[in-house]
Amino acid sequence: MTGSLKAVTRALDVVIDGMNLVGSLLIGGLVLLVSTDVALRNIANSPLIGVPEIVALSIVGIVFLQLPYAMRENRLTRSDAIPDMLVRRNPSLHRWMEVIFNLVALVVVALILGFTWPLAEKAFANNLFIGATGTFTAPLWPVRIAVIVSCVVMLLQLLRHVSRQMGGRQ
Amino acid sequence: MTPFDIGLICIAVLVVLVLAGLYVPIALIATSFCGVWAIKGSPILAGKMLGLAVNDSIASYYFGIIPLFVLMGFLVAESDLGQDAYDVANAVLGRLTGGLAMGTVGANAIFAAITGISIASAAVFTRVAVPEMVRHGYTRRFAVGVVAGSSVLGMLIPPSLLLILYAVLTEQSVGDLFLAGIVPGLLLATIFCLLIMAMIILRPSFTGKHDHSATKKETALSIARKAFPILLLIVCVLGGIYGGVFTPVEAGAIGCVGAFILGLAKRKLTLRRLRVVLLETGIITATICFLIIAAQMYSRMLAFSQVPQEFGALIAGSDMGFLPVLLLYLLAVILLGMILDSSSIMLIMVPIMLPILAQLNVDLIWFGILTVVAVEMGLLTPPFGISVFVIKATLNDPSVGLGEIFAGAFPFALSMLIAVGLLIAFPGIATGILTLSP
Amino acid sequence: DTISATVVAGHPEVFRWVKMFPAAFEPAVQKALEGTGHQISFSNQFGGSIAGVGEELETVEDGLAEIGIIQSLFDPAKMPLQNVTYYTPFVSPNPRTVNELMNELVLTDPRLQAAFTQHNIVPLGGPLAIDDYLLLTTFPVKSLDDLKGRKIATAGAAVSWLDGTGAVGVSGQIPLYYNDIKTGVYDGVILFATAALPAKLHEVAPYITRVGFGAQYAGEIGANAEWFKSQPPEVQKALREGAKAAGDWYLRSLEEGTDAALAKMAAEGAHITIASEDMRKAWAKGMKNIAQEWANKADTSGLPGTEILKLYMDRMRNAGVKPLRDWDKE
Ligand code: NA
Ligand code: NA
């Protein structure tokens, strides 16, 4: 691998780890948010507003911030019986199947990216939010951007998977 | 080709792709994209559906609780609270045949009174129970099977998100459904315990044997010391829910705080461990929610293909009398359970059945409990079994394949049929409790 | 020829605003098409089978479904002006009055149509009316003082109706109300009779006070604009007639359903009282002017919020309604 390519993949790892950290912190934040709401409601009779809306939005953020990491660590759910058998009996067929599977994943992620983009544009242009005016509202665009960034990073990660498999490394 | 044909092809293709080893969520999204494209004749429409499904289908308060409950399970495990609980259980139940495995079922039944989703039960007990059962000599296949099987209790014993969904679909009272779920939940737990005992006696090679050398010597004092924190946590969470301090949905967060404090008090949790725990919670949340997104998209594609509707119409129009209709319905639910997630099956099948049920004067509360048990079998059946996926994700052990977990869960899925049969034969198991209460 | 049309609703058919499609809309459309040589084959996709609650607008906009129930209540960001009734409580408890006016405005006023047009949707009629919101509590309510410090759950804009009462507004989820009231997380809810009865909320919160928050407009039947415009005029006309029939059916069924729900809850032990005029006035006067706040917010984002508020209030007063508070005149 050339030096510049190495730098790119290192940068990719930093981004994936960073997104993962933000996603993890969001989970911690949810715990704090919900328990603060419970505490304030019971002790001070003044619950936080908008908790259901924030929880609903954060879950999408958490999922897409963590997905690239899960992908890099090969944690996406899959059945391993046939791949495990092939890796022993016919390693080259196994490698080609892995390449094809990752290319399929690449297309799917590209589709998600392509069809989330217009939704993000709309969220921006029309100031879309969830919640109700006058009580609590949260903008939609940050979540849409998280999905888009996640897709871009997943695409790069899948390319890396494919190139490694084509190069014969695991 | 009619949409119906396309739907059938999509089901076959999905099964092949998943077995071949394509990532399950990718297989679901790819087949549903192609399916909608073929049905509607437009890749743009298919893509728009994909965009909506990805961005909206999990953006709900109910899915928000997944990471909270998963995190709670991890914190319980990290603080050694789980191990302590098993040491206690072993000291008490260890001498019984399969005592520890039955203890897992019992613990799941208690945990089910806290959580409304089976995913949470599966994640928590994979971390807490599987290592302990293996440490005590059971095979891993049996241990994961017990955890997968008993995770279904989470949605039968109240609170239950699936029963809430059914209540919305049929305009039944959530309170009545919750009450009606208690006895069938306990019945199912009992069936699982009997199954465990039978398996250990009849198929020791499958289950492994309780190895008493792994049992620590316990005194009354050491048992009390180990039991106290975990009892404290259970009492706090259950007491908080049933004392009106917080909702079952909020209990996930409160449980996290409780387990965190206990972990600190026991000096087990460090900042570094906490980081690892949050990271694992994130990965599991991401993989499971991605599966749910993909499954919902697949279910929308199937709705467009009309496959479930035509199947339902076939049952509805068959004019066969109550029992055959009921059995066909249950068969359809169990078959759909192989490829769809629980809530999607409910959303598709229950509305199809409602008019027929009204004609036949069926008790909708009883029917709801029956439906939930049948739907929950799908959590354990391949190729799409979300409890099994959660266990796989939580174990993160490449030496334990999906197939092995499905195999371990299979006896439990089968034994759920007994519960279904008993519920049909004795509807009072579900509805009896309603006639008792004022 | 046979035109195929997918009809979408996030709620299941047990909800009246979904039931109106097979019960009234579709038969009326077919009837109107008789002799034209056209007929429509409807494919009903309800209960979240292709779109969840609040996703109907996007689904019709994108053309995944041709017709749907567009729930402005659940899309306040895309249909802000349509939510005017939720920001003007204490105007009229009569769903027919509120919805005939709102339906007329949505079908004729370009300012209210814009939100539909922008999203590639033609509003057809058949308003989604909600009956008068009630206060259901675990304790009797004789005056506003009884509410001090009590936790009352509602959803969306209705949370702001509790402003100034001393009660604590908690945002909750309707399916969870029963259990959460039973365990004591809340002391009551604000909800309408036709939803309270099936959820059996009167069992856990038997004190029902008719405060007169008012009936509400929550949405409208809409069709994908491209599809609608590509239909021959007689089909377009039939669809509009279908929506009108659905609206008539819906309002009649809602009125009967509301009376029946109140009667049934009373028969099952609920204590239903009508709030005293003093209490109602105190409640309405004690709130901040949420209508003005809402209108100003719309104005700043370039929408005619103040105009629509005034239009709605004027038209209600012209129709003989006596609002407890003239939200637009302060
Ligand atoms: Na439960
Ligand atoms: Na399954």
CSV table of C-alpha atoms in Angstrom, one decimal, chain C residues 3 25 28-34 36 38 40 122 124-125 227-229 231-245:
chain,number,residue,atom,x,y,z
C,3,ILE,CA,-57.7,3.0,-12.7
C,25,PHE,CA,-65.3,7.4,0.2
C,28,ALA,CA,-69.4,7.0,-3.3
C,29,VAL,CA,-66.6,7.3,-5.8
C,30,GLN,CA,-67.7,4.2,-7.6
C,31,LYS,CA,-71.3,5.4,-7.6
C,32,ALA,CA,-70.3,8.7,-9.1
C,33,LEU,CA,-68.3,6.9,-11.8
C,34,GLU,CA,-71.3,4.8,-12.9
C,36,THR,CA,-68.7,7.2,-17.2
C,38,HIS,CA,-64.2,4.5,-15.7
C,40,ILE,CA,-61.3,2.7,-9.7
C,122,VAL,CA,-54.6,18.1,-3.9
C,124,LEU,CA,-60.1,16.7,-1.7
C,125,GLY,CA,-62.2,17.3,1.5
C,227,TRP,CA,-51.9,11.6,-10.6
C,228,PHE,CA,-55.0,13.6,-9.9
C,229,LYS,CA,-54.4,16.0,-12.7
C,231,GLN,CA,-57.2,11.8,-14.5
C,232,PRO,CA,-60.2,12.7,-16.7
C,233,PRO,CA,-62.5,15.4,-15.4
C,234,GLU,CA,-65.3,13.0,-14.5
C,235,VAL,CA,-62.9,10.9,-12.3
C,236,GLN,CA,-61.6,14.0,-10.6
C,237,LYS,CA,-65.2,15.0,-9.9
C,238,ALA,CA,-66.0,11.6,-8.6
C,239,LEU,CA,-63.1,11.7,-6.2
C,240,ARG,CA,-64.2,15.0,-4.9
C,241,GLU,CA,-67.7,13.7,-4.4
C,242,GLY,CA,-66.3,10.7,-2.6
C,243,ALA,CA,-64.4,13.0,-0.2
C,244,LYS,CA,-67.6,14.9,0.4
C,245,ALA,CA,-69.5,11.7,1.1
